[in-house]
């Protein structure tokens, strides 16, 4: 499963880099401050390219970023939201069908 991991804070970047080192999944970490115009400017490309997206952010950020692209749970990427402390995880979209619960 090809997964994008999006972070928005320095603490989120640290967690994102750790997740990127995970060999079970193919995770690409993308930091908001490393992208000119921010992640929002490339969200359409991320939505099309990845089977799963991990947001290291508040749930509200993830909802605002994915809202324009939501089509159907059978087609959309799996979405997981993680707090930047790495303690809490929410399978937000495509849990069973898309693999977010994994």
PDB file of C-alpha atoms in Angstrom:
ATOM      1  CA  UNK A   1       0.000   0.000   0.000  1.00  0.00           C
ATOM      2  CA  UNK A   2       1.455   3.346  -1.064  1.00  0.00           C
ATOM      3  CA  UNK A   3       0.899   5.890   1.727  1.00  0.00           C
ATOM      4  CA  UNK A   4       1.502   9.633   2.032  1.00  0.00           C
ATOM      5  CA  UNK A   5       2.175  10.911   5.548  1.00  0.00           C
ATOM      6  CA  UNK A   6       1.455  14.630   5.908  1.00  0.00           C
ATOM      7  CA  UNK A   7       2.756  16.695   8.818  1.00  0.00           C
ATOM      8  CA  UNK A   8       2.148  20.303   9.808  1.00  0.00           C
ATOM      9  CA  UNK A   9       4.233  20.864  12.971  1.00  0.00           C
ATOM     10  CA  UNK A  10       7.838  20.217  13.974  1.00  0.00           C
ATOM     11  CA  UNK A  11       6.734  17.450  16.329  1.00  0.00           C
ATOM     12  CA  UNK A  12       4.649  16.013  13.494  1.00  0.00           C
ATOM     13  CA  UNK A  13       7.723  16.041  11.261  1.00  0.00           C
ATOM     14  CA  UNK A  14       9.630  13.917  13.785  1.00  0.00           C
ATOM     15  CA  UNK A  15       6.798  11.379  13.885  1.00  0.00           C
ATOM     16  CA  UNK A  16       6.443  11.490  10.097  1.00  0.00           C
ATOM     17  CA  UNK A  17      10.112  10.656   9.629  1.00  0.00           C
ATOM     18  CA  UNK A  18       9.736   7.681  11.994  1.00  0.00           C
ATOM     19  CA  UNK A  19       6.731   6.421  10.062  1.00  0.00           C
ATOM     20  CA  UNK A  20       8.639   6.809   6.797  1.00  0.00           C
ATOM     21  CA  UNK A  21      11.266   4.393   8.156  1.00  0.00           C
ATOM     22  CA  UNK A  22       8.583   1.691   8.608  1.00  0.00           C
ATOM     23  CA  UNK A  23       9.392  -1.144   6.214  1.00  0.00           C
ATOM     24  CA  UNK A  24       5.936  -2.770   6.351  1.00  0.00           C
ATOM     25  CA  UNK A  25       4.294   0.014   4.364  1.00  0.00           C
ATOM     26  CA  UNK A  26       5.604   2.272   1.603  1.00  0.00           C
ATOM     27  CA  UNK A  27       5.251   5.609   3.386  1.00  0.00           C
ATOM     28  CA  UNK A  28       6.369   8.936   1.923  1.00  0.00           C
ATOM     29  CA  UNK A  29       6.553  11.724   4.514  1.00  0.00           C
ATOM     30  CA  UNK A  30       5.672  15.213   3.287  1.00  0.00           C
ATOM     31  CA  UNK A  31       6.118  18.208   5.576  1.00  0.00           C
ATOM     32  CA  UNK A  32       3.894  21.236   5.035  1.00  0.00           C
ATOM     33  CA  UNK A  33       6.802  23.637   5.308  1.00  0.00           C
ATOM     34  CA  UNK A  34       8.873  21.711   2.740  1.00  0.00           C
ATOM     35  CA  UNK A  35       6.324  22.399  -0.015  1.00  0.00           C
ATOM     36  CA  UNK A  36       6.086  25.816  -1.627  1.00  0.00           C
ATOM     37  CA  UNK A  37       2.467  26.839  -1.165  1.00  0.00           C
ATOM     38  CA  UNK A  38       2.004  24.123   1.456  1.00  0.00           C
ATOM     39  CA  UNK A  39       0.480  20.665   1.225  1.00  0.00           C
ATOM     40  CA  UNK A  40      -2.906  22.102   0.283  1.00  0.00           C
ATOM     41  CA  UNK A  41      -1.407  23.202  -3.052  1.00  0.00           C
ATOM     42  CA  UNK A  42      -0.563  19.588  -3.983  1.00  0.00           C
ATOM     43  CA  UNK A  43      -3.459  17.792  -2.268  1.00  0.00           C
ATOM     44  CA  UNK A  44      -5.096  16.885  -5.596  1.00  0.00           C
ATOM     45  CA  UNK A  45      -1.932  15.065  -6.700  1.00  0.00           C
ATOM     46  CA  UNK A  46      -1.589  13.296  -3.342  1.00  0.00           C
ATOM     47  CA  UNK A  47      -5.245  12.182  -3.507  1.00  0.00           C
ATOM     48  CA  UNK A  48      -4.697  10.630  -6.959  1.00  0.00           C
ATOM     49  CA  UNK A  49      -1.273   9.077  -6.323  1.00  0.00           C
ATOM     50  CA  UNK A  50      -1.623   7.396  -2.919  1.00  0.00           C
ATOM     51  CA  UNK A  51      -3.809   4.547  -1.661  1.00  0.00           C
ATOM     52  CA  UNK A  52      -3.649   5.882   1.883  1.00  0.00           C
ATOM     53  CA  UNK A  53      -3.015   9.215   3.569  1.00  0.00           C
ATOM     54  CA  UNK A  54      -1.902   9.736   7.152  1.00  0.00           C
ATOM     55  CA  UNK A  55      -2.511  13.217   8.523  1.00  0.00           C
ATOM     56  CA  UNK A  56      -0.400  14.105  11.551  1.00  0.00           C
ATOM     57  CA  UNK A  57      -2.682  16.940  12.492  1.00  0.00           C
ATOM     58  CA  UNK A  58      -5.966  17.958  14.022  1.00  0.00           C
ATOM     59  CA  UNK A  59      -8.946  16.135  12.540  1.00  0.00           C
ATOM     60  CA  UNK A  60     -10.388  19.436  11.316  1.00  0.00           C
ATOM     61  CA  UNK A  61      -7.365  20.042   9.099  1.00  0.00           C
ATOM     62  CA  UNK A  62      -7.701  16.639   7.482  1.00  0.00           C
ATOM     63  CA  UNK A  63     -11.432  17.095   6.884  1.00  0.00           C
ATOM     64  CA  UNK A  64     -10.899  20.484   5.215  1.00  0.00           C
ATOM     65  CA  UNK A  65      -8.099  19.135   3.038  1.00  0.00           C
ATOM     66  CA  UNK A  66      -9.931  16.025   1.789  1.00  0.00           C
ATOM     67  CA  UNK A  67     -13.483  17.434   1.498  1.00  0.00           C
ATOM     68  CA  UNK A  68     -13.178  18.664  -2.112  1.00  0.00           C
ATOM     69  CA  UNK A  69     -11.965  15.247  -3.303  1.00  0.00           C
ATOM     70  CA  UNK A  70     -14.266  12.765  -1.575  1.00  0.00           C
ATOM     71  CA  UNK A  71     -16.094  10.587  -4.105  1.00  0.00           C
ATOM     72  CA  UNK A  72     -16.839   7.085  -2.796  1.00  0.00           C
ATOM     73  CA  UNK A  73     -15.357   4.919  -0.064  1.00  0.00           C
ATOM     74  CA  UNK A  74     -14.598   2.195  -2.600  1.00  0.00           C
ATOM     75  CA  UNK A  75     -12.475   4.598  -4.677  1.00  0.00           C
ATOM     76  CA  UNK A  76     -11.030   7.099  -2.207  1.00  0.00           C
ATOM     77  CA  UNK A  77      -7.725   6.630  -0.365  1.00  0.00           C
ATOM     78  CA  UNK A  78      -7.811   5.375   3.204  1.00  0.00           C
ATOM     79  CA  UNK A  79      -7.458   8.292   5.636  1.00  0.00           C
ATOM     80  CA  UNK A  80      -5.964   8.086   9.131  1.00  0.00           C
ATOM     81  CA  UNK A  81      -5.488  11.039  11.478  1.00  0.00           C
ATOM     82  CA  UNK A  82      -2.785  10.919  14.167  1.00  0.00           C
ATOM     83  CA  UNK A  83      -2.077  13.516  16.832  1.00  0.00           C
ATOM     84  CA  UNK A  84       1.463  14.875  16.648  1.00  0.00           C
ATOM     85  CA  UNK A  85       2.308  13.124  19.920  1.00  0.00           C
ATOM     86  CA  UNK A  86       1.585   9.769  18.261  1.00  0.00           C
ATOM     87  CA  UNK A  87      -0.856   8.691  20.983  1.00  0.00           C
ATOM     88  CA  UNK A  88      -4.221   8.835  19.247  1.00  0.00           C
ATOM     89  CA  UNK A  89      -5.255   7.490  15.846  1.00  0.00           C
ATOM     90  CA  UNK A  90      -8.567   7.876  14.028  1.00  0.00           C
ATOM     91  CA  UNK A  91      -9.512   5.808  10.999  1.00  0.00           C
ATOM     92  CA  UNK A  92     -11.381   8.643   9.303  1.00  0.00           C
ATOM     93  CA  UNK A  93     -12.234   7.294   5.858  1.00  0.00           C
ATOM     94  CA  UNK A  94     -12.225   3.900   4.110  1.00  0.00           C
ATOM     95  CA  UNK A  95     -11.501   1.974   7.291  1.00  0.00           C
ATOM     96  CA  UNK A  96     -12.500  -1.544   6.321  1.00  0.00           C
ATOM     97  CA  UNK A  97     -12.760  -1.224   2.569  1.00  0.00           C
ATOM     98  CA  UNK A  98      -9.763   1.018   1.924  1.00  0.00           C
ATOM     99  CA  UNK A  99      -7.438  -0.403   4.567  1.00  0.00           C
ATOM    100  CA  UNK A 100      -7.284   2.524   7.013  1.00  0.00           C
ATOM    101  CA  UNK A 101      -7.882   0.174   9.947  1.00  0.00           C
ATOM    102  CA  UNK A 102      -4.628  -1.667   9.159  1.00  0.00           C
TER     103      UNK A 102
END
